[in-house]
XYZ file of C-alpha atoms in Angstrom:
766
model
C 0.126 -0.017 0.135
C 1.328 3.173 -0.882
C 1.433 6.253 1.801
C 0.697 9.554 1.274
C 4.235 10.552 0.834
C 4.042 8.133 -2.442
C 1.721 10.736 -3.697
C 3.582 13.699 -2.706
C 6.765 11.881 -4.257
C 4.592 11.445 -7.469
C 3.301 14.796 -7.704
C 7.091 16.367 -7.296
C 8.298 13.788 -9.906
C 5.680 14.977 -12.626
C 6.181 18.707 -11.895
C 10.079 18.271 -12.421
C 9.144 16.148 -15.403
C 6.959 18.999 -16.689
C 9.501 21.800 -15.367
C 6.892 23.456 -12.865
C 7.283 24.951 -9.594
C 4.663 23.970 -6.928
C 3.250 27.507 -6.833
C 3.006 26.964 -10.831
C 1.423 23.556 -10.219
C -1.246 25.122 -7.592
C -2.294 27.881 -10.105
C -2.737 25.455 -13.084
C -5.001 23.303 -10.895
C -6.970 26.027 -9.631
C -5.780 26.041 -5.920
C -3.304 28.148 -3.299
C 0.188 27.108 -3.271
C -0.591 27.262 0.868
C -3.166 24.354 0.383
C -1.539 22.227 -2.193
C 1.445 22.308 0.554
C -0.677 21.049 3.320
C -2.382 18.240 0.942
C 1.250 16.999 0.188
C 2.224 17.087 3.581
C -0.845 15.061 4.839
C -2.772 17.992 6.444
C -5.463 17.767 3.977
C -7.978 15.208 2.933
C -6.807 13.843 -0.672
C -10.519 14.797 -2.023
C -11.115 12.936 -5.671
C -11.848 16.282 -7.304
C -8.736 17.840 -5.961
C -6.670 14.823 -7.024
C -8.082 14.628 -10.496
C -7.387 18.565 -11.031
C -3.838 17.872 -10.353
C -3.804 14.788 -12.186
C -5.276 16.954 -15.413
C -2.649 19.790 -14.457
C 0.460 17.605 -14.574
C -1.105 15.372 -17.401
C -0.414 12.465 -15.643
C -3.098 10.193 -17.197
C -4.994 8.848 -14.245
C -1.617 7.821 -12.168
C -2.522 10.494 -9.563
C -5.976 9.331 -9.415
C -4.767 5.547 -8.656
C -2.330 6.196 -6.106
C -5.080 8.542 -3.842
C -7.499 5.826 -4.469
C -5.248 3.285 -2.974
C -4.245 5.552 -0.239
C -8.150 5.906 0.985
C -8.705 2.105 0.313
C -11.914 3.405 -1.824
C -12.773 0.880 -4.274
C -15.392 3.350 -5.715
C -13.023 5.855 -6.383
C -11.106 3.258 -8.936
C -14.064 3.135 -10.991
C -14.529 5.840 -13.358
C -17.538 5.061 -15.503
C -17.737 6.361 -19.293
C -21.031 5.512 -20.577
C -21.144 7.560 -23.646
C -22.664 5.853 -26.985
C -20.180 5.993 -30.039
C -20.117 9.903 -30.841
C -21.980 10.254 -34.388
C -19.175 10.026 -37.233
C -21.063 12.563 -39.643
C -21.828 15.070 -36.631
C -21.663 18.466 -38.516
C -22.299 22.236 -37.757
C -23.831 23.289 -33.975
C -21.227 25.280 -33.715
C -23.611 27.855 -31.853
C -25.011 25.121 -29.727
C -21.453 24.037 -28.363
C -20.283 27.321 -27.741
C -23.586 28.000 -25.396
C -23.042 24.648 -23.836
C -19.314 25.521 -23.322
C -20.686 29.069 -21.490
C -22.758 27.496 -19.616
C -20.422 25.128 -18.263
C -18.494 28.497 -17.368
C -21.032 30.568 -16.211
C -23.059 28.204 -14.026
C -19.957 26.438 -12.640
C -20.300 28.252 -9.537
C -19.235 26.264 -6.246
C -21.610 23.995 -4.838
C -23.767 24.392 -8.013
C -24.750 21.703 -10.707
C -24.746 22.733 -14.362
C -27.657 22.086 -15.974
C -28.189 22.102 -19.776
C -31.707 20.986 -21.551
C -31.558 20.570 -25.298
C -35.228 20.793 -26.798
C -36.249 20.502 -30.181
C -38.033 18.320 -32.606
C -38.079 14.742 -33.335
C -34.840 13.543 -35.266
C -33.324 16.756 -34.639
C -30.009 15.126 -33.477
C -30.521 16.147 -29.730
C -29.021 13.000 -28.387
C -26.061 13.732 -31.101
C -25.247 17.215 -29.658
C -25.139 15.768 -26.157
C -23.124 13.186 -26.836
C -20.486 14.991 -28.874
C -20.249 18.038 -26.308
C -19.740 15.420 -23.285
C -16.899 13.552 -25.273
C -15.029 16.529 -25.358
C -15.665 17.583 -21.690
C -15.765 14.432 -20.142
C -11.855 14.224 -19.144
C -12.321 17.065 -16.722
C -14.586 14.952 -14.626
C -13.220 12.420 -12.230
C -16.585 10.673 -12.097
C -16.666 10.111 -15.540
C -19.905 10.139 -17.563
C -23.366 8.541 -16.686
C -25.732 8.137 -19.646
C -29.554 6.750 -19.483
C -32.035 6.942 -22.516
C -35.130 7.362 -20.159
C -37.475 7.134 -23.298
C -40.102 9.598 -21.934
C -41.255 10.305 -25.650
C -40.169 7.258 -27.516
C -42.280 4.068 -28.898
C -42.547 1.378 -26.209
C -42.567 1.918 -22.324
C -40.430 4.663 -20.567
C -37.626 3.925 -18.612
C -38.163 3.437 -14.433
C -36.141 5.815 -13.219
C -35.198 3.805 -10.167
C -33.658 1.171 -12.378
C -31.445 4.073 -14.234
C -30.673 5.065 -10.523
C -29.489 1.713 -9.346
C -27.625 1.374 -12.915
C -25.754 4.770 -12.215
C -24.685 3.526 -8.805
C -23.233 0.048 -9.949
C -21.539 1.873 -12.863
C -20.174 4.126 -9.863
C -18.592 1.145 -7.758
C -21.251 0.495 -5.543
C -22.164 -3.395 -4.959
C -25.675 -4.770 -5.653
C -25.610 -6.306 -2.046
C -25.575 -2.554 -0.683
C -28.318 -1.739 -3.237
C -30.712 -4.579 -2.192
C -30.509 -3.572 1.515
C -30.830 0.653 0.994
C -34.219 2.276 0.579
C -34.881 4.842 -2.439
C -33.876 7.936 -0.513
C -30.816 6.321 0.823
C -29.807 5.419 -2.830
C -30.647 8.805 -3.862
C -28.189 10.293 -1.205
C -25.380 7.876 -1.932
C -25.567 8.787 -5.611
C -25.145 12.304 -4.871
C -22.500 11.909 -2.333
C -20.635 9.910 -4.718
C -21.088 12.762 -7.349
C -20.094 15.354 -5.077
C -16.818 13.517 -4.135
C -16.070 13.073 -7.837
C -18.100 15.122 -10.088
C -19.198 13.605 -13.291
C -21.112 14.666 -16.623
C -24.921 12.821 -16.249
C -26.882 12.618 -19.888
C -30.538 11.863 -19.230
C -31.690 11.467 -22.777
C -34.911 11.800 -24.075
C -36.902 12.912 -20.664
C -40.615 13.276 -20.432
C -40.828 15.925 -17.604
C -39.016 16.894 -14.231
C -40.849 13.919 -12.168
C -38.899 11.342 -14.452
C -35.682 12.882 -13.918
C -35.942 13.978 -10.280
C -34.153 11.246 -8.570
C -30.985 11.184 -11.296
C -30.337 14.931 -10.633
C -26.594 15.043 -9.565
C -25.047 17.367 -7.042
C -22.643 19.931 -6.576
C -20.058 20.094 -9.604
C -21.400 17.778 -11.678
C -23.022 19.125 -15.143
C -26.644 17.563 -15.972
C -27.355 17.163 -19.959
C -31.170 16.454 -20.635
C -32.743 16.008 -23.783
C -36.130 16.171 -24.435
C -38.776 16.711 -27.481
C -40.929 19.213 -24.975
C -40.667 22.102 -23.417
C -38.955 21.363 -19.690
C -40.106 24.451 -17.919
C -40.415 22.848 -14.661
C -36.807 21.084 -14.911
C -35.096 24.598 -15.478
C -37.016 26.544 -13.077
C -35.588 24.127 -10.842
C -32.325 24.097 -11.641
C -31.651 27.374 -13.453
C -30.463 25.579 -16.009
C -29.626 26.709 -19.822
C -31.900 25.564 -22.512
C -30.581 25.225 -25.804
C -33.332 24.669 -28.964
C -32.170 22.613 -31.377
C -33.465 23.632 -34.532
C -33.329 21.415 -38.370
C -29.900 22.262 -39.575
C -28.969 24.866 -41.569
C -29.477 24.300 -45.676
C -25.679 24.398 -45.997
C -24.883 22.074 -43.301
C -27.474 19.614 -44.482
C -26.413 19.268 -47.600
C -22.328 18.772 -46.181
C -24.235 15.609 -44.058
C -25.562 14.358 -47.237
C -22.268 14.819 -48.966
C -20.284 13.179 -46.441
C -22.442 9.821 -47.047
C -22.900 9.805 -50.753
C -19.995 11.954 -51.830
C -19.575 15.810 -52.180
C -18.780 15.282 -56.240
C -22.331 13.680 -56.253
C -23.688 16.554 -54.503
C -22.352 19.406 -56.335
C -23.111 17.780 -59.731
C -26.844 17.452 -58.756
C -26.861 20.671 -56.679
C -30.370 22.073 -57.448
C -31.842 18.278 -57.030
C -29.515 17.628 -53.672
C -30.893 21.242 -51.982
C -34.508 19.834 -52.867
C -33.858 16.106 -50.892
C -32.660 18.108 -47.975
C -35.367 20.378 -47.748
C -38.018 17.743 -48.243
C -36.260 15.590 -45.635
C -37.106 18.347 -43.374
C -33.042 19.143 -42.893
C -33.174 16.745 -40.242
C -30.083 14.660 -39.567
C -31.777 11.497 -39.411
C -33.982 11.937 -42.355
C -31.119 12.915 -44.361
C -29.299 10.180 -42.882
C -31.953 7.488 -44.002
C -32.294 9.101 -47.592
C -28.481 8.737 -47.891
C -28.449 5.120 -47.070
C -31.229 4.811 -49.636
C -29.264 6.356 -52.497
C -26.162 3.886 -51.166
C -28.061 1.070 -51.277
C -30.081 1.604 -54.504
C -27.364 3.098 -56.777
C -29.255 3.556 -59.978
C -31.505 6.084 -58.046
C -30.514 9.603 -58.994
C -30.959 12.559 -56.499
C -33.446 14.166 -59.018
C -35.597 11.075 -58.491
C -35.555 10.901 -54.730
C -36.415 14.747 -54.934
C -39.602 13.824 -56.794
C -40.117 10.830 -54.474
C -40.013 13.369 -51.649
C -42.329 16.003 -53.262
C -45.331 13.376 -53.603
C -47.802 13.687 -50.719
C -48.505 9.744 -51.563
C -44.815 8.737 -51.402
C -43.540 11.300 -49.144
C -43.269 9.381 -45.754
C -42.738 5.712 -47.213
C -38.878 6.604 -47.105
C -39.022 7.033 -43.471
C -41.449 4.103 -42.518
C -39.554 0.934 -41.259
C -39.934 -1.918 -39.174
C -37.310 -0.664 -37.074
C -38.774 1.741 -34.476
C -35.976 4.002 -34.695
C -36.429 5.035 -38.074
C -40.284 4.782 -38.140
C -41.433 8.209 -38.281
C -44.842 7.112 -37.848
C -43.983 5.327 -34.406
C -41.775 8.432 -33.761
C -44.485 11.183 -34.192
C -47.173 9.100 -32.862
C -45.471 9.533 -29.132
C -46.213 13.298 -29.248
C -49.300 13.239 -31.243
C -51.533 10.821 -29.165
C -50.431 12.813 -25.899
C -52.017 16.075 -27.362
C -55.207 17.599 -25.920
C -58.553 16.759 -28.394
C -58.252 20.490 -29.630
C -54.676 20.587 -29.976
C -54.780 17.753 -32.024
C -57.395 18.673 -34.099
C -55.756 21.952 -35.045
C -52.561 19.686 -35.824
C -54.424 17.563 -38.237
C -56.420 20.662 -39.956
C -52.753 21.785 -40.677
C -52.030 18.831 -42.755
C -55.250 19.719 -44.926
C -54.632 22.939 -44.947
C -53.118 24.719 -48.188
C -49.930 26.053 -46.491
C -47.041 25.294 -44.629
C -47.029 29.194 -43.052
C -49.757 29.962 -41.269
C -50.813 32.721 -39.013
C -53.468 32.496 -36.234
C -56.216 33.998 -38.197
C -56.025 31.506 -41.218
C -56.033 28.468 -38.730
C -58.924 29.885 -37.099
C -60.942 30.000 -40.091
C -59.443 26.639 -41.369
C -60.600 25.276 -37.909
C -63.741 27.352 -37.230
C -62.388 27.911 -33.724
C -62.245 31.647 -32.201
C -58.882 33.138 -31.980
C -58.160 32.295 -28.497
C -58.436 28.648 -28.504
C -56.753 28.487 -31.911
C -53.838 30.362 -30.463
C -54.058 28.290 -27.295
C -53.690 25.079 -29.659
C -50.774 26.333 -31.807
C -49.046 27.042 -28.533
C -49.153 23.630 -27.422
C -48.095 22.204 -30.788
C -45.079 24.482 -30.648
C -44.150 23.217 -26.879
C -44.327 19.438 -28.298
C -42.084 20.802 -31.233
C -44.820 20.034 -33.879
C -45.020 23.084 -35.282
C -42.214 26.315 -35.452
C -43.258 29.117 -34.021
C -41.610 32.138 -36.545
C -40.726 35.851 -35.005
C -43.436 37.713 -36.740
C -46.160 35.738 -34.862
C -46.592 32.694 -37.317
C -46.236 29.291 -37.360
C -44.614 26.874 -39.642
C -45.092 23.018 -40.117
C -42.710 21.167 -41.643
C -43.197 18.997 -45.068
C -43.193 15.614 -43.347
C -45.032 16.704 -40.037
C -47.642 18.132 -42.673
C -47.865 14.740 -44.533
C -48.285 12.924 -41.113
C -51.229 15.261 -40.127
C -52.611 14.864 -43.559
C -52.907 10.929 -43.131
C -54.190 11.657 -39.677
C -57.090 13.748 -40.913
C -57.963 11.132 -43.470
C -58.500 8.632 -41.159
C -59.920 10.657 -38.370
C -61.686 13.668 -40.200
C -64.691 13.294 -42.520
C -64.196 14.329 -46.209
C -66.787 16.595 -46.728
C -65.724 18.550 -43.488
C -61.694 18.167 -45.061
C -63.206 19.833 -48.173
C -65.314 22.571 -46.308
C -62.150 23.706 -44.158
C -60.206 23.734 -47.467
C -62.756 26.320 -49.312
C -63.176 28.392 -46.170
C -59.585 29.129 -46.211
C -59.073 29.688 -50.140
C -62.347 32.283 -49.605
C -60.769 33.731 -46.268
C -57.427 34.553 -47.999
C -59.291 36.115 -51.259
C -61.322 38.461 -49.158
C -58.683 39.576 -46.714
C -56.300 39.895 -49.771
C -59.127 42.114 -51.319
C -59.258 44.319 -48.209
C -55.469 44.776 -47.784
C -54.418 45.692 -51.221
C -57.995 48.623 -51.454
C -56.063 49.615 -48.425
C -52.871 50.116 -50.068
C -54.425 51.517 -52.991
C -57.820 53.097 -51.859
C -60.169 52.592 -54.080
C -58.108 50.647 -56.529
C -61.423 48.048 -57.095
C -64.783 47.714 -55.624
C -65.061 48.301 -51.833
C -65.566 44.713 -51.269
C -65.773 41.425 -52.863
C -69.557 40.929 -53.770
C -68.855 37.280 -55.175
C -71.647 35.257 -53.873
C -69.466 32.433 -52.914
C -67.354 34.925 -50.462
C -70.680 35.289 -48.595
C -70.257 34.411 -44.765
C -66.801 35.037 -44.946
C -65.403 37.331 -42.216
C -61.841 38.671 -43.569
C -58.736 40.642 -41.806
C -60.149 44.331 -41.569
C -56.766 46.984 -42.021
C -58.890 49.878 -40.863
C -56.936 50.444 -37.448
C -53.609 49.635 -38.719
C -54.072 51.245 -42.077
C -51.494 50.848 -44.831
C -48.863 49.798 -42.757
C -50.802 46.597 -41.581
C -51.964 46.081 -44.909
C -48.282 46.108 -46.643
C -47.084 44.032 -43.682
C -49.554 41.542 -44.133
C -49.150 41.161 -48.054
C -45.314 40.576 -47.149
C -46.240 37.958 -44.926
C -49.075 36.161 -46.779
C -48.637 36.944 -50.718
C -46.617 33.462 -50.946
C -49.034 31.582 -49.031
C -51.991 32.814 -50.472
C -50.804 31.705 -54.091
C -50.259 28.534 -52.722
C -53.440 28.466 -51.512
C -54.852 29.204 -54.934
C -52.692 26.782 -56.913
C -53.606 23.713 -54.585
C -57.359 24.742 -54.311
C -59.502 21.526 -54.761
C -62.868 23.762 -54.682
C -65.476 22.973 -57.269
C -68.382 25.296 -56.005
C -66.146 28.370 -55.886
C -64.133 28.340 -59.242
C -64.154 32.543 -59.539
C -62.417 32.941 -56.404
C -59.380 30.968 -57.736
C -58.800 34.078 -60.085
C -59.908 36.383 -57.417
C -57.074 35.514 -55.178
C -54.041 36.214 -57.493
C -55.253 39.221 -59.395
C -56.153 41.032 -55.559
C -52.264 41.416 -55.158
C -52.256 43.683 -58.172
C -51.643 46.989 -56.030
C -48.720 45.457 -53.647
C -47.001 44.075 -56.856
C -47.192 47.663 -58.344
C -45.701 49.092 -55.178
C -42.745 46.627 -54.616
C -42.053 45.597 -57.888
C -42.195 41.831 -57.129
C -42.189 40.901 -60.626
C -41.380 37.013 -60.397
C -44.034 36.613 -57.943
C -46.280 38.937 -60.064
C -45.839 37.392 -63.342
C -46.688 33.938 -61.940
C -49.853 35.395 -60.172
C -50.971 36.828 -63.394
C -50.627 33.487 -65.321
C -52.333 32.058 -62.506
C -55.363 33.960 -62.512
C -55.691 33.874 -65.850
C -55.608 30.375 -66.208
C -58.374 30.013 -63.270
C -60.559 32.857 -64.945
C -60.789 30.894 -68.249
C -61.485 27.872 -66.391
C -64.142 29.505 -64.624
C -65.820 31.168 -67.925
C -65.117 34.681 -65.947
C -65.205 37.811 -68.112
C -64.526 39.798 -65.356
C -61.480 37.487 -64.560
C -59.824 36.809 -67.674
C -59.974 41.230 -68.042
C -58.110 41.525 -64.548
C -55.912 39.127 -65.190
C -54.801 40.341 -68.553
C -54.617 43.825 -66.757
C -52.156 42.015 -64.244
C -50.044 40.379 -66.872
C -49.981 43.214 -69.007
C -48.570 45.365 -66.419
C -45.503 43.057 -65.380
C -45.002 42.218 -69.277
C -44.144 45.925 -69.474
C -42.293 46.183 -66.258
C -39.755 43.152 -67.474
C -39.383 44.629 -70.504
C -41.676 42.692 -72.381
C -43.674 45.858 -73.918
C -45.216 44.631 -77.114
C -46.797 41.533 -75.431
C -47.942 44.021 -72.396
C -49.290 46.478 -74.577
C -51.264 43.632 -76.597
C -52.904 42.300 -73.275
C -53.383 45.703 -71.943
C -55.225 46.861 -74.794
C -57.497 43.499 -74.515
C -57.794 44.156 -70.980
C -59.103 47.699 -71.601
C -61.611 46.480 -74.269
C -63.119 43.829 -71.878
C -63.238 46.060 -69.184
C -65.452 48.665 -71.339
C -67.514 45.649 -72.455
C -68.349 44.971 -68.558
C -68.850 48.694 -67.931
C -66.141 48.278 -65.212
C -64.858 52.091 -65.265
C -62.679 52.030 -62.164
C -60.739 48.851 -63.684
C -61.004 50.482 -67.122
C -59.270 53.439 -65.557
C -56.406 51.672 -63.959
C -55.941 49.917 -67.190
C -55.608 52.942 -69.577
C -52.870 54.332 -66.694
C -50.782 51.207 -67.068
C -51.195 51.109 -71.235
C -50.576 54.523 -71.375
C -46.883 54.071 -69.405
C -46.242 51.072 -71.665
C -46.833 53.341 -74.712
C -44.713 55.935 -73.294
C -41.718 53.216 -72.672
C -42.071 52.286 -76.479
C -42.006 55.801 -77.054
C -45.492 55.968 -78.261
C -46.134 59.520 -76.905
C -48.896 60.821 -78.454
C -50.675 57.606 -77.756
C -49.727 57.527 -74.185
C -50.850 60.906 -73.712
C -54.528 60.116 -74.714
C -54.909 56.909 -72.600
C -53.339 59.208 -69.625
C -55.985 61.748 -70.335
C -59.011 58.932 -70.521
C -57.703 57.445 -67.461
C -58.136 60.907 -65.638
C -61.749 61.324 -67.075
C -62.404 57.825 -66.003
C -60.355 58.114 -62.521
C -62.527 61.164 -62.037
C -66.060 60.443 -62.689
C -65.168 57.108 -60.437
C -63.980 59.343 -57.825
C -60.630 57.631 -57.221
C -58.527 60.511 -55.887
C -55.305 58.718 -55.458
C -55.750 57.430 -59.026
C -55.921 61.162 -60.398
C -52.503 61.923 -58.425
C -50.576 59.020 -59.790
C -51.852 59.639 -63.109
C -51.351 63.124 -63.327
C -47.375 62.602 -62.325
C -47.275 60.285 -65.412
C -49.271 63.011 -67.384
C -46.565 65.762 -66.565
C -43.801 63.097 -67.897
C -45.565 62.499 -71.305
C -46.624 66.318 -71.780
C -42.638 67.151 -71.282
C -41.654 64.450 -73.625
C -43.985 66.248 -76.226
C -42.570 69.873 -75.513
C -45.303 71.207 -73.033
C -43.190 72.115 -70.170
C -45.616 74.337 -68.545
C -48.621 71.881 -68.895
C -45.825 69.173 -67.402
C -45.046 71.109 -64.358
C -48.632 71.892 -64.069
C -49.612 68.078 -63.696
C -46.393 67.295 -61.623
C -47.315 70.178 -58.968
C -51.017 68.876 -58.991
C -49.776 65.237 -58.559
C -47.651 66.351 -55.533
C -50.539 68.785 -53.892
C -52.705 65.667 -54.117
C -50.325 63.021 -52.824
C -49.860 65.148 -49.661
C -53.606 64.441 -48.803
C -53.081 60.726 -48.381
C -51.837 58.863 -45.464
C -49.736 56.490 -47.630
C -46.386 57.850 -48.714
C -46.016 55.570 -51.659
C -47.866 57.850 -53.694
C -45.721 61.405 -52.426
C -42.666 59.542 -53.093
C -43.658 59.138 -56.834
C -44.970 62.478 -56.642
C -41.627 64.175 -55.307
C -39.760 61.862 -57.838
C -41.734 63.091 -61.069
C -41.201 66.641 -60.014
C -37.359 66.338 -59.439
C -36.851 64.774 -62.665
C -38.724 67.625 -64.354
C -36.764 70.560 -62.973
C -33.651 68.804 -63.214
C -34.239 68.118 -66.823
C -34.842 71.780 -67.282
C -31.683 72.878 -65.624
C -32.929 73.804 -62.002
C -30.865 71.041 -60.515
C -30.859 72.222 -56.847
C -34.285 72.444 -56.575
C -34.839 69.085 -57.940
C -32.386 67.689 -55.214
C -34.857 69.115 -52.447
C -37.560 66.941 -53.944
C -35.063 63.515 -54.598
C -34.384 64.018 -50.810
C -38.083 64.336 -50.023
C -38.912 61.355 -52.107
C -36.248 59.159 -50.614
C -37.285 60.114 -46.821
C -40.801 58.415 -47.842
C -38.904 55.628 -49.644
C -36.997 54.223 -46.735
C -38.916 50.803 -46.338
C -37.845 47.449 -47.593
C -40.821 47.031 -50.110
C -40.096 50.683 -51.504
C -36.148 49.633 -52.288
C -36.943 49.756 -56.277
C -38.347 53.075 -55.534
C -35.277 54.241 -53.538
C -32.750 52.989 -56.147
C -34.652 55.243 -58.782
C -34.669 58.272 -56.597
C -30.714 57.655 -56.127
C -30.092 57.448 -59.934
C -31.792 60.724 -60.328
C -30.170 62.298 -57.530
C -26.607 61.366 -58.973
C -27.604 62.488 -62.525
C -28.367 66.110 -60.630
C -25.296 66.054 -58.626
C -23.052 65.257 -61.644
C -24.409 67.993 -63.739
C -23.654 70.585 -60.577
C -20.330 69.112 -60.689
C -20.180 67.409 -57.477
C -18.955 64.139 -59.139
C -17.876 62.271 -55.547
C -21.360 62.853 -54.097
C -22.849 61.653 -57.219
C -20.587 58.832 -57.651
C -21.726 57.878 -53.536
C -25.523 58.119 -54.804
C -24.709 55.540 -57.526
C -22.886 53.387 -55.140
C -26.061 53.144 -52.991
C -28.499 52.526 -55.913
C -26.157 49.761 -57.282
C -26.171 48.017 -53.944
C -30.060 47.816 -53.952
C -30.190 46.939 -57.852
C -28.030 43.955 -57.127
C -29.694 43.199 -54.047
C -32.786 42.959 -56.562
C -31.072 41.629 -59.457
C -32.445 44.446 -61.280
C -30.728 44.612 -64.943
C -30.646 48.632 -64.478
C -27.440 47.733 -62.547
C -25.350 47.228 -65.931
C -26.527 50.971 -67.070
C -25.688 52.381 -63.574
C -21.997 50.747 -63.511
C -21.556 52.153 -67.052
C -22.606 55.628 -65.777
C -20.010 54.976 -62.787
C -17.201 54.271 -65.091
C -17.887 57.180 -66.955
C -18.168 59.250 -63.934
C -15.001 57.575 -62.557
C -13.198 58.231 -65.818
C -13.813 62.139 -65.269
C -12.752 62.104 -61.746
C -9.303 60.351 -62.753
C -8.460 63.612 -64.736
C -9.232 65.595 -61.811
C -6.847 66.878 -59.231
C -9.596 66.540 -56.685
C -9.655 62.665 -57.293
C -6.068 62.010 -56.091
C -5.285 59.155 -58.151
C -7.647 56.638 -56.183
C -8.580 53.417 -57.676
C -12.121 52.764 -59.396
C -13.726 50.106 -57.531
C -16.481 49.865 -60.886
C -14.603 47.485 -62.370
C-alpha cells in the first residue's frame, strides 16, 4: 500500500518532468500554493476532485488518481465509468449550440452548483448526437466520468423506470449489488449524490418526459446534467436555473454537407439543385438525411432527381421513413407526441395537414378550424411546445413538410372528407377576401370596396381600418406566397371564381413593391383560373395584371397587347374603375415604347375615368405620369402644372407611396430643365418616404436621379456615392438596370481620374 508520501513524491516527480514549481502547479490546478503544500504534507484530505485536478494539470493520465484511491482504500474511486454511446461519425455544424454549452459550463460552474443544460427540439433533430458530441469533449475534466441513460420519455415503447436507472448508475460508480438491495430509495439517491459530490461527473439523461422522471437522477454539486427532450422542460429549468438549448433543423448548407459526407461531395455538387430539394424535403433533419443517403447508397441507380420527386409526392413522402425498426419509423416516432396532445390541439394539428399552406397565421388557422382566435392560439402554443410546429418571429407558425404529410394522413383517417373539403374552401375564400381588403387599403379605391362574389358570403376577412397602410403591407409581405400557394392547391368545385380573385387581388402590392417574378406567376395563375371558370371579369383583370408586369419586365409589345385587350373587356363589362387603371398602365407601356402621343391620350382617358369614378389616388398617380408625357411632347408648362398638381394631391393621402412618386416626378422635370438644386430637394423628400424595405426599387430610382443632378452640378464624388447606393440596392434586387448604373459609374470614374481632386484613387466599378 502506498502512503501519502508516495502521492506527494509522485506529484513532485511529475512537476519536475514538466519543469513546474509547486506554485505553478497550484495555479494551473486552480488552488493556492498553501493548500497544495498542506495536502502534500498530509494535513488535508485527498479529495477525488482535487486529486483529479492535479492529475489533469500535470498530465499524469490517471496515475495520481490511482495512487490517491489506493491510499484512501476506496474501491469506488477506482471505477470511473464513461457510458457515452459512440460519437456520431458524421456530426456537422451546431457550432452555436456547442458554444452555448461551453458558456453554461463556465457561467453556471459556481462552487456548490450543478450545471444544467437542457437540449430541446423536435424529433430527429440530433439532440442526443449533440449531447454526446459535447460530453465526449469535456468528460475528461470530471473525475467521476460520464453517466448516460435513455429514459425513453417520448419514444415508442415503455419509458425507463427512474429507480432502475438510478441503480444502474450506482453500480457503474462502484456500489455493490448487495448494498443496493438493503438500501431504501432515499438512501440510494443520497449515496448517488454523495459519490458525485466527491467525484463530479457528466450525467446525460436522454429523452426525458418531464422533471418528475428525472428528479431522482439529478446530480449534486460540481457535476453537469445534460438532458434532452422533445417537449419544453420549463419545470426542470425553473428548478435548476439551467440553460435551454433550442435545436432546430440543420441550416441548408450543413444539411448538404451531411448528405455529401455519406453519398460523396462530388455527387452533391453535380446535382446541386436536386440535392437541395432532397434535404429540404427531408426537413433538414439529420436522421432523415441519413436515411435518404442510405437509400441512395443501397439503390445506386436512384438519382438525386428521382429521390427529390419521390419526396415531393404527398402519396410517397413518408414511405422512405417508414420501417419495422422503431428507431427509424417516422409514424412511431411522431405518434408518441401526437397521441399525448389534448383533443383540441390534435384537431388543429390534423387540419394543418389538410390546410393549403406550410406557414400560417393564427387568423387563417382559426378560419380553417372554425375556432375563435383565443382557442386557436392556445392550440398552436401547445403544438409549438411539443415541437410539432415552429413559431416564427413574426407571430406565425410553420409546419414542416414531413409533419404536414403525417397530419394529412391522420386527417384522412380521423376527419370526415366533406369537413376537410369545407375547411379547404373556407381558407381559400378567407384569403381572397382578406387580400382584397388589404390591397384596397394599399391603394384606396383600387377596385370595388369589397368582394361581392356570392361565394364569399359569410366570410369575415381581416380588416385593416386600424392598422391602415402599414398593417396591410405587412400582411401582404407575409402572406402573398402562402395565398398564391392556397390558390394553386385549391380543390374547390363550387367557388371557381375565387381562384382568379386571389391572384389578381394582389396587383396593388405588386405595383408598389415591384415583385416581378411573383407578379408574373400570379398573373398567369389568375388568367388560367379565370378562363377555366368562364369569367369575363376574371379574364379582364388577369390580362391587366399580366400586361403590366410584362411591360415592367421589358416585354412591352406583349404587355401592350394584353393591356389593350383588358381595356376593351373592361369597357364591355362597364367597369370604369378597372378601365381607368388599365388605361393608366397602358399609357405607361406606350410611353416606354416612345409612342408618346398615344400615351397622352390614354392618360387623359384615365384621368377622366378616375374623376368620374371618384378615385382620388388614381388622379394623383396618373397626373404624375401625364407630367412626364407632356414634357416629352414639349409641353413644359403643362407638364409642370400636372407635376405640381400630383404633388398637392399626394400630400392629402396617409400613404407615403404616392408622395414618393410625386416628388420623384417633379424632381426629374426640374433637373431636366436645369433646376438641379431645387430638384435635389424633391429627391431628398422622395428618399425620406422611400425608406421601407418594400420601397427599395423606388429608392434606387431616386438615387439614380439624384446622382445625375449632382453630376450636372459638378459634385462628382457625391454623385458617385449616390450611384453606389443605388447599385447596392439593384444588385440585391437582381435588377438589370444595375448594368446601366455601372456604365454611368465608369464614365464618372474616368472624369474623376482626370481631376486633381480625385487624388489618383482606384476605381471600384470594375
